[in-house]
CSV table of C-alpha atoms and ligand atoms in Angstrom, one decimal:
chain,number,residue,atom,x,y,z
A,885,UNK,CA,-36.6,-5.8,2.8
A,886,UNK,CA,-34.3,-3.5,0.5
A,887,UNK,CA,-33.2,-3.8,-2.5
A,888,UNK,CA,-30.3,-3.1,-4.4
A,889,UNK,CA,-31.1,-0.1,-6.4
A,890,UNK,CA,-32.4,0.5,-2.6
A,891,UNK,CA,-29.0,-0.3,-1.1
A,892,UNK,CA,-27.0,2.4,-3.3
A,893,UNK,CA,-29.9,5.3,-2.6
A,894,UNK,CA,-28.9,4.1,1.0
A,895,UNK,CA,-25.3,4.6,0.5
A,896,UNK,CA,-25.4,7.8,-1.4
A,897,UNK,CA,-28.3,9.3,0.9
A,898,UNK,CA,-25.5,8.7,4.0
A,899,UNK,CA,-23.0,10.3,2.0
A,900,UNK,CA,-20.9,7.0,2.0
A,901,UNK,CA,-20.0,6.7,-1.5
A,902,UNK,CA,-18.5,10.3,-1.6
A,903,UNK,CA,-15.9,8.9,1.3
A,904,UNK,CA,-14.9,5.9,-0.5
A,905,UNK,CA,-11.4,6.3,-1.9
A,906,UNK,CA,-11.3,6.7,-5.3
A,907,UNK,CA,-9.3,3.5,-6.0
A,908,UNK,CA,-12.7,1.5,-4.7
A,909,UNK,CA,-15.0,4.5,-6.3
A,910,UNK,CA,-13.8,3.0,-9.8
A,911,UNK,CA,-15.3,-0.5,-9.4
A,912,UNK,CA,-17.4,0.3,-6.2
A,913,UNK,CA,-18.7,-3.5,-4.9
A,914,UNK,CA,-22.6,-2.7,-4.0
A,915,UNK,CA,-24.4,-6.3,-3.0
A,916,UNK,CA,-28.1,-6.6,-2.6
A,917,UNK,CA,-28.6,-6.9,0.8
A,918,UNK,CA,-32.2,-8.3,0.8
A,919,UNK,CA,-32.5,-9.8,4.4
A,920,UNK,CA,-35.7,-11.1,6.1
A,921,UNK,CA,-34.4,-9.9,9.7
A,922,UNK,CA,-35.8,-6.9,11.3
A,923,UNK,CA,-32.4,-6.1,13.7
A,924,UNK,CA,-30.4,-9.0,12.8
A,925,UNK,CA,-27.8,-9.5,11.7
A,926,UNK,CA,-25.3,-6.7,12.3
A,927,UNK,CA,-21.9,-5.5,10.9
A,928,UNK,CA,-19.3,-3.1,12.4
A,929,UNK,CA,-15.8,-2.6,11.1
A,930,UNK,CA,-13.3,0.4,11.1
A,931,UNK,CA,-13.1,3.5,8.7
A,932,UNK,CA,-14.0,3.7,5.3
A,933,UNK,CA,-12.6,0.5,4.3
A,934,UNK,CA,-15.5,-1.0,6.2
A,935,UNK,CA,-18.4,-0.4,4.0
A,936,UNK,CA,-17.3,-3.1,1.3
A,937,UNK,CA,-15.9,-5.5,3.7
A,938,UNK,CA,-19.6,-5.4,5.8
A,939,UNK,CA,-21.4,-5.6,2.2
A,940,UNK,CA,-19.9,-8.9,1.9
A,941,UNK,CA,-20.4,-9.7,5.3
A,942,UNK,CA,-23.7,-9.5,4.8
A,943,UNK,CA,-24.3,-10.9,1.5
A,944,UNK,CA,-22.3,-14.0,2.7
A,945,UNK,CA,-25.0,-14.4,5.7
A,946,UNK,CA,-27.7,-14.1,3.0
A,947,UNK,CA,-25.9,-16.7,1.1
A,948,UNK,CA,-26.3,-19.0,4.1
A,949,UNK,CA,-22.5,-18.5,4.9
A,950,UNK,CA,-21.4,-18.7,8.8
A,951,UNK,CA,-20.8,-15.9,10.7
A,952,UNK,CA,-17.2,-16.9,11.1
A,953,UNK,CA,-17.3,-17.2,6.9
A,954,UNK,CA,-18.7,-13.6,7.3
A,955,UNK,CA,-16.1,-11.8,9.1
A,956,UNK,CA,-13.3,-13.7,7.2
A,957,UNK,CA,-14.6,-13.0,3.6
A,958,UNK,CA,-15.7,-9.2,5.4
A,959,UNK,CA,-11.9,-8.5,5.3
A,960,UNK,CA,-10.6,-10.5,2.7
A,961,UNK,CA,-12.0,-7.4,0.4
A,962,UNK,CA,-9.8,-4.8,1.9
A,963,UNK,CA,-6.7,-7.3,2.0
A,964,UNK,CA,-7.4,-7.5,-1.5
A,965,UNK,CA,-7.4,-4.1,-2.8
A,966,UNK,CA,-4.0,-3.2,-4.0
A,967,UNK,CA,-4.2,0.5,-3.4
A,968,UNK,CA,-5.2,0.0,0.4
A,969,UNK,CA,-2.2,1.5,2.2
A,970,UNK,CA,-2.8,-0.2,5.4
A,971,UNK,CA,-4.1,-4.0,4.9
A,972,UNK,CA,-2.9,-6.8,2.1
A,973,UNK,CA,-1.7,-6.3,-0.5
A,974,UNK,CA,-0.4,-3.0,-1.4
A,975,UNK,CA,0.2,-2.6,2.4
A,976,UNK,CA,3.3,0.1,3.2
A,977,UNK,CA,6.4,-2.0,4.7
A,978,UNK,CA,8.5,-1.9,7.3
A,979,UNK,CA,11.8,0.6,6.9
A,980,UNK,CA,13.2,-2.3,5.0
A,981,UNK,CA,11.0,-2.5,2.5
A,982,UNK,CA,9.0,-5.9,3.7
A,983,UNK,CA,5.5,-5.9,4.4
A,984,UNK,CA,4.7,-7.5,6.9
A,985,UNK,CA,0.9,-8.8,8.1
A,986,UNK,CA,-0.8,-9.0,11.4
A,987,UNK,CA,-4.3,-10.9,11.9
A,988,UNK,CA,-6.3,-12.7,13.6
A,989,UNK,CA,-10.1,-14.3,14.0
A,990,UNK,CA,-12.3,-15.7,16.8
A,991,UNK,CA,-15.8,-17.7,15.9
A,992,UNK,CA,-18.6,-17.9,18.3
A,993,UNK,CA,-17.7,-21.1,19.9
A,994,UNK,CA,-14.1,-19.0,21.4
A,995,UNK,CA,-12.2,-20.6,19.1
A,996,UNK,CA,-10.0,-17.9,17.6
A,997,UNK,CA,-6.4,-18.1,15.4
A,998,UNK,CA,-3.5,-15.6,14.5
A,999,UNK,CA,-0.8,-15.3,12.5
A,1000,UNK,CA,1.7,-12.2,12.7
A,1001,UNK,CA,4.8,-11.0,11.1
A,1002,UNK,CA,3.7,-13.3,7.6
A,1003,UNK,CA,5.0,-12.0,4.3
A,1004,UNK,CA,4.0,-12.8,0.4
A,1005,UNK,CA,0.5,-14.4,1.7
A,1006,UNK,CA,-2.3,-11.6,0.3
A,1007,UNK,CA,-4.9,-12.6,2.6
A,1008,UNK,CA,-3.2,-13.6,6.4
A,1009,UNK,CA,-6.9,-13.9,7.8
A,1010,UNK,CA,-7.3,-17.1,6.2
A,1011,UNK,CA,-4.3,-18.3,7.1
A,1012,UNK,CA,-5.2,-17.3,11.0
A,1013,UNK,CA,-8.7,-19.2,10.2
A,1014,UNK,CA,-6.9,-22.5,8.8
A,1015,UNK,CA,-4.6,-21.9,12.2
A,1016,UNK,CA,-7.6,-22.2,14.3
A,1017,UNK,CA,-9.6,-24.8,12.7
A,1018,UNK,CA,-6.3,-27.0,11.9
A,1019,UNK,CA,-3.6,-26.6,14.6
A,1020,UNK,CA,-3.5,-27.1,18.4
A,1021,UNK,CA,-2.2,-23.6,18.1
A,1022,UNK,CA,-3.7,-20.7,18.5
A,1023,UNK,CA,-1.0,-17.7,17.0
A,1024,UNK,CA,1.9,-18.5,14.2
A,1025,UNK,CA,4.7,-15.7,13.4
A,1026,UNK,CA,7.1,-15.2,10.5
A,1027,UNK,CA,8.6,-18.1,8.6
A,1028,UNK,CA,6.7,-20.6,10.3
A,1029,UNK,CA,3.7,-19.0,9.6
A,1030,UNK,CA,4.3,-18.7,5.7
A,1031,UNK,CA,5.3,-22.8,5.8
A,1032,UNK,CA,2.1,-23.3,7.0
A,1033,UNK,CA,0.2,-21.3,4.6
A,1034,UNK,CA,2.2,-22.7,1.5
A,1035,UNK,CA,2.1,-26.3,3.0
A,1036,UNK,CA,-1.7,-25.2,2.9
A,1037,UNK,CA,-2.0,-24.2,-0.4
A,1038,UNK,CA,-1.8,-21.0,-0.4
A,1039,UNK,CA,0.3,-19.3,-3.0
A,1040,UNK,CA,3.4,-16.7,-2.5
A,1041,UNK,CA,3.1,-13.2,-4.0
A,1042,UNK,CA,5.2,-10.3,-3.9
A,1043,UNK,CA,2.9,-7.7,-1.6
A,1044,UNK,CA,4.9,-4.8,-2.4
A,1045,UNK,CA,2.8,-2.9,-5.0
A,1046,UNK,CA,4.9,0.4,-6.8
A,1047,UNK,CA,2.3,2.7,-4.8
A,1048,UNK,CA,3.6,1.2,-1.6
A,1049,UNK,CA,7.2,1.2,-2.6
A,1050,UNK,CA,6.8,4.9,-4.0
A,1051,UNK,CA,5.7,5.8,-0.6
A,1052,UNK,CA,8.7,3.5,0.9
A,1053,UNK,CA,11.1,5.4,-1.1
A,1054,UNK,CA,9.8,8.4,-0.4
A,1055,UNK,CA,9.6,8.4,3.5
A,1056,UNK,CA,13.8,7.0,3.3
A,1057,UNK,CA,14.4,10.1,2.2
A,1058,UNK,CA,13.5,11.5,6.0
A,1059,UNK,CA,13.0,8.3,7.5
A,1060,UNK,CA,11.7,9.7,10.4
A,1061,UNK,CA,9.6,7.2,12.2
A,1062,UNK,CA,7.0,9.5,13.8
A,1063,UNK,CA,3.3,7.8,12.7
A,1064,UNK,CA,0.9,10.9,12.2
A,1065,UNK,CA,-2.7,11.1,13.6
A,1066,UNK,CA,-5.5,9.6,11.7
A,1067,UNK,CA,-3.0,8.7,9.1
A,1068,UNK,CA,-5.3,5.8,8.9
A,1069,UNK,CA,-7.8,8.1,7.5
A,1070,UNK,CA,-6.5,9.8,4.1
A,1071,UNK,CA,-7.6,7.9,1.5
A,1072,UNK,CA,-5.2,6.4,-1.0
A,1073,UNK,CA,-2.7,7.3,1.5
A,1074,UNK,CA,-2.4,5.8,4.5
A,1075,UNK,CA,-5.2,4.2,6.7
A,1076,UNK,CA,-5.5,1.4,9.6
A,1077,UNK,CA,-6.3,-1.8,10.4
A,1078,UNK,CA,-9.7,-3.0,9.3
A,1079,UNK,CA,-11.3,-5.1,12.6
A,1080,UNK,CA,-14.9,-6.0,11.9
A,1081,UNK,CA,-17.4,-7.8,14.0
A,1082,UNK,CA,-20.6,-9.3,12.7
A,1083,UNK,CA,-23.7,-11.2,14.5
A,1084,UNK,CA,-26.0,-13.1,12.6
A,1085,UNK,CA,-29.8,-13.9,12.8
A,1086,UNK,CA,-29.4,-16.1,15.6
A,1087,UNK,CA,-27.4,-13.3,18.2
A,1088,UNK,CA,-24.0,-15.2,17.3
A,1089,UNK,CA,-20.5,-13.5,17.1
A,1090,UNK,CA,-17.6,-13.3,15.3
A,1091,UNK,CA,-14.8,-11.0,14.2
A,1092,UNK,CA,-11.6,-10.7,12.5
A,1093,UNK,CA,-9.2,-8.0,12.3
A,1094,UNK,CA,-6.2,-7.8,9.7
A,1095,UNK,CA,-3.4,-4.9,9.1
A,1096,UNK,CA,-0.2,-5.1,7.3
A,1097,UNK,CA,0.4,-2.1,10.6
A,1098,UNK,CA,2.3,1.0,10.8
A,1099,UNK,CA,4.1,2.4,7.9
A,1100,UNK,CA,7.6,1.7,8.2
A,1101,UNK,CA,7.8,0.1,11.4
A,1102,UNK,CA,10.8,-1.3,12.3
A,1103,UNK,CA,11.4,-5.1,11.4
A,1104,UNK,CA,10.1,-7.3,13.3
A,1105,UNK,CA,7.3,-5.0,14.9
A,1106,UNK,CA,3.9,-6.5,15.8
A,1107,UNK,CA,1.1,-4.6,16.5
A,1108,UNK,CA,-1.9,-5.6,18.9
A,1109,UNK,CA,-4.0,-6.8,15.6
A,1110,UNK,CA,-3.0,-10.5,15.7
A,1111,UNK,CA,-3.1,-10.3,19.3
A,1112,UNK,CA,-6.4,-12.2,20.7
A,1113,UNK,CA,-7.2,-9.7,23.7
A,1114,UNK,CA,-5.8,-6.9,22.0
A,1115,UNK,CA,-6.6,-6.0,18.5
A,1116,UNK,CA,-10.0,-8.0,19.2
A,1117,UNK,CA,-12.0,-10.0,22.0
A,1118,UNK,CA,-15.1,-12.8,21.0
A,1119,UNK,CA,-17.1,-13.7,24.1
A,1120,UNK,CA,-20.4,-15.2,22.7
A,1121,UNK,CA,-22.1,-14.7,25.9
A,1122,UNK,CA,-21.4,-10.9,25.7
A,1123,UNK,CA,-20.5,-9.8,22.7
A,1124,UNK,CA,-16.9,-8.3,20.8
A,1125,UNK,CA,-14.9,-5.8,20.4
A,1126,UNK,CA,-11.8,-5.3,18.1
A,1127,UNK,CA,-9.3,-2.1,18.1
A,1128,UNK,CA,-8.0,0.6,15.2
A,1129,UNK,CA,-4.9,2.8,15.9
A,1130,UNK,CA,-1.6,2.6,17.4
A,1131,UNK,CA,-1.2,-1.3,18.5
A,1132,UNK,CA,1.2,-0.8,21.4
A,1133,UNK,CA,-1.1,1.6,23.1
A,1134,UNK,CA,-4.0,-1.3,22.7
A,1135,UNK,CA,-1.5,-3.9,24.1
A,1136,UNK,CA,-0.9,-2.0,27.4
A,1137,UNK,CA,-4.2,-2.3,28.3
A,1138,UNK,CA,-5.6,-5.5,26.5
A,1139,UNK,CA,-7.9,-3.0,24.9
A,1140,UNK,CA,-10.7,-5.5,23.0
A,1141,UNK,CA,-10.5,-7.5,26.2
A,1142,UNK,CA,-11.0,-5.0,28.6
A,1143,UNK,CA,-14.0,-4.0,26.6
A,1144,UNK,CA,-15.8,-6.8,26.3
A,1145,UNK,CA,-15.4,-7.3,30.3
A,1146,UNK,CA,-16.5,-4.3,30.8
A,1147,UNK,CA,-19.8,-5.3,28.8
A,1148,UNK,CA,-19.9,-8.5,30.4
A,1149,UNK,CA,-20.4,-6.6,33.9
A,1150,UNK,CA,-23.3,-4.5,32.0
A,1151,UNK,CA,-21.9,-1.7,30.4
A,1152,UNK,CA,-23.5,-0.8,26.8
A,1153,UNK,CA,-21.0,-1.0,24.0
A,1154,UNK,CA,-20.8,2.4,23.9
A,1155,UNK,CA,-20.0,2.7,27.5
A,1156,UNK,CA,-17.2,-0.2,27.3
A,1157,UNK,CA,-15.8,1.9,24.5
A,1158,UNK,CA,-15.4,4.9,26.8
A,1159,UNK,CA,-14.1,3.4,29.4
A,1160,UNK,CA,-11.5,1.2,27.6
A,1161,UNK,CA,-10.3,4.3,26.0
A,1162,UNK,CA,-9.9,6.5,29.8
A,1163,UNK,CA,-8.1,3.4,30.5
A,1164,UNK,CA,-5.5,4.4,27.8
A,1165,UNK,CA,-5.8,8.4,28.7
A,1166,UNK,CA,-5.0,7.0,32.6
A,1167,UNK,CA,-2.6,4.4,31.7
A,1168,UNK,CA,-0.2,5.3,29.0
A,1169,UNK,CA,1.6,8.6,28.5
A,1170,UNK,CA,1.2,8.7,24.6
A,1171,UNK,CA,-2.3,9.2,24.8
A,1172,UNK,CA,-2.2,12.8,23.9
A,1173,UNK,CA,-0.4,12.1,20.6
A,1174,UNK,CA,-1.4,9.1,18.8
A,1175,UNK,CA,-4.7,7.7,17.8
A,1176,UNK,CA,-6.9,4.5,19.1
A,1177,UNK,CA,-10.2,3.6,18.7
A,1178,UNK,CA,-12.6,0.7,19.7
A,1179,UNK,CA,-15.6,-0.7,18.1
A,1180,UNK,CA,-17.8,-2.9,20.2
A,1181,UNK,CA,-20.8,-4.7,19.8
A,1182,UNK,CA,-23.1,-6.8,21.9
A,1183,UNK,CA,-25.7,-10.3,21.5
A,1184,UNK,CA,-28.6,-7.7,20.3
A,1185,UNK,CA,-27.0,-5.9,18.1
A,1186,UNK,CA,-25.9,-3.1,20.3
A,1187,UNK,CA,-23.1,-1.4,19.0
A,1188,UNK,CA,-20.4,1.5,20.4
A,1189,UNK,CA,-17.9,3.1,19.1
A,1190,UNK,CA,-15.4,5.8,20.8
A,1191,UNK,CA,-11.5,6.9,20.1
A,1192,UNK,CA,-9.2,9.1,21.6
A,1193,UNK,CA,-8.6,12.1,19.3
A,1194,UNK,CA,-11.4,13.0,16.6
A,1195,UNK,CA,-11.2,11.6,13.1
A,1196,UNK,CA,-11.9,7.7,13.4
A,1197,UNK,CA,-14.9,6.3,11.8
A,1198,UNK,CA,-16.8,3.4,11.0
A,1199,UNK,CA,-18.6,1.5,9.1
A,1200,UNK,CA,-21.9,0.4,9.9
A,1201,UNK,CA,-24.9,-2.4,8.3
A,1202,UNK,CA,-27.6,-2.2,10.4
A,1203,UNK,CA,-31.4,-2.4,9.6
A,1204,UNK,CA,-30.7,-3.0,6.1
A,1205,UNK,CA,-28.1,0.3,5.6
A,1206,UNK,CA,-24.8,0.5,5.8
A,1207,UNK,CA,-23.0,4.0,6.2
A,1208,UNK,CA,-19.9,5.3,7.5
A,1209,UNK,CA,-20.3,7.2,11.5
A,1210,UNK,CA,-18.0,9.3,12.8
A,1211,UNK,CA,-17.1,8.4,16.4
A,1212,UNK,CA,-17.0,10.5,19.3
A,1213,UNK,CA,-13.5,11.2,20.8
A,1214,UNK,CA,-12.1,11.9,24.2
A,1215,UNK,CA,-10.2,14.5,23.2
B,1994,LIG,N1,-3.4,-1.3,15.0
B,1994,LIG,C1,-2.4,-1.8,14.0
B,1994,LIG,C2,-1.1,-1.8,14.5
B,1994,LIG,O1,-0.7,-1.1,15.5
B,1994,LIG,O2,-0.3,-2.5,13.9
């Protein structure tokens, strides 16, 4: 049992609240995290991002919430901050000045929901959850993706903050489209998708993984995030994996797919993550200049973590702390 004085002497011990942005250092969320369970449950989510969106995670298992609750109301923090660069609201748009939002969800019983290219909607994994539990459908895109949020209730709202279009404005100047390495990781800059998987007291997983995607992409650009397969993989047999980096790299090999295969046929998570990422070094030229990486985590608990060039990192609530880990890189 821990509690929450406990919890931030955790967080500070690890270092974590030194790495938290400053824009989430002003109000930091820190939840008591009192839970019965020895090992269970588990939260892992990408970069720095991750450390309030598992503290919900978790305090919505306490709560009695499910684990497919968990994962969405994980991520609806991020989505939510306005001076996240990379997810929500205050996400950077495309050259044109649009954001734009990928996600998508996947519950325990391999139901799972997407919605992509969605503007004006601050939280698109909700929408992707009311696609799953309310449609035949499994992925919605653009305009027919914000009808079905408003018919749905939810409300329009300009996304573009005056951080984001400052950045905007600032990158037309060059408007050289060239995304940087780890840009993901500079805090109050630019930073990634946030894909997080959780599994609660009873070994059942879920995950959800949302990104308003690269920084002036061009209009109309998906990336793997909303992509079920891609940008994340639920197998409630096995366990899930979900991906960080640059989307179209993840796409050419089916990345959270391929890794949770590779755990179904007994690799660790940590193995799967290797392997899915020599996959990429074997499969796709770009390898050597952009940045993935792949969290992964199994029934028990098990979790893995691996990229392709150093600087990813991750956020992880395990045995009652939750702390950022840097992962190990094949380059
Ligand atoms: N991984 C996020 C994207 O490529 O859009």
């Amino acid at each position: 049992m821990i509690n929450r004085r406990k919890f931030i002497e955790n967080l500070s011990a690890a270092g974590a609240l030194s790495l938290i942005p400053a824009g989430l250092k002003a109000n930091p969320i820190i939840y008591d995290v009192s839970l019965g369970a020895k090992s269970l449950p588990v939260v892992i989510s990408t970069w720095i991002h991750g450390i309030n969106a598992n503290a919900k995670a978790i305090e919505v298992l306490k709560n009695g919430g499910s684990v497919v609750d968990a994962v969405e109301q994980g991520v609806m923090i991020p989505e939510a901050d306005p001076e996240n660069r990379s997810v929500g609201l205050g996400g950077l748009p495309d050259r044109d000045g649009h954001v734009t939002l990928d996600a998508c969800i996947m519950g325990p019983d391999g139901n799972a929901g997407s919605v992509c290219f969605l503007e004006n909607i601050v939280h698109p994994i909700s929408v992707a959850r009311m696609v799953m539990e309310k449609t035949p459908h499994v992925m919605l895109a653009g305009e027919g993706a914000l009808q079905f949020a408003l018919e749905n209730g939810f409300e329009e709202q300009n996304l573009l903050t005056p951080g984001a279009e400052k950045a905007w404005k600032d990158w037309l100047k060059e408007s050289k489209y060239d995304p940087e390495l780890n840009w993901e990781n500079k805090p109050n800059e630019f930073h990634d998708t946030i894909g997080l998987l959780a599994v609660d007291q009873n070994g059942d997983i879920a995950g959800a993984c949302t990104t308003s995607g690269l920084g002036f992409k061009m209009r109309g650009r998906v990336g793997d995030s909303p992509i079920i397969g891609a940008g994340l993989y639920v197998d409630n047999e096995v366990g899930g994996a979900t991906a960080t980096g640059m989307g179209e790299l993840v796409i050419k090999v089916v990345g959270s797919f391929l890794v949770v295969e590779l755990m179904r046929n007994g690799k660790s998570p940590q193995q799967a993550c290797e392997e899915a990422v020599a996959r990429i070094v074997k499969k796709v030229p770009e390898n050597k200049i952009r940045q993935v990486g792949f969290i992964a985590m199994n029934k028990k608990g098990e979790t893995g973590a691996y990229c392709l060039q150093p600087g990813f990192n991750y956020a992880l609530y395990q045995d009652n702390i939750n702390e950022m880990h840097d992962s190990k890189s094949f380059y």
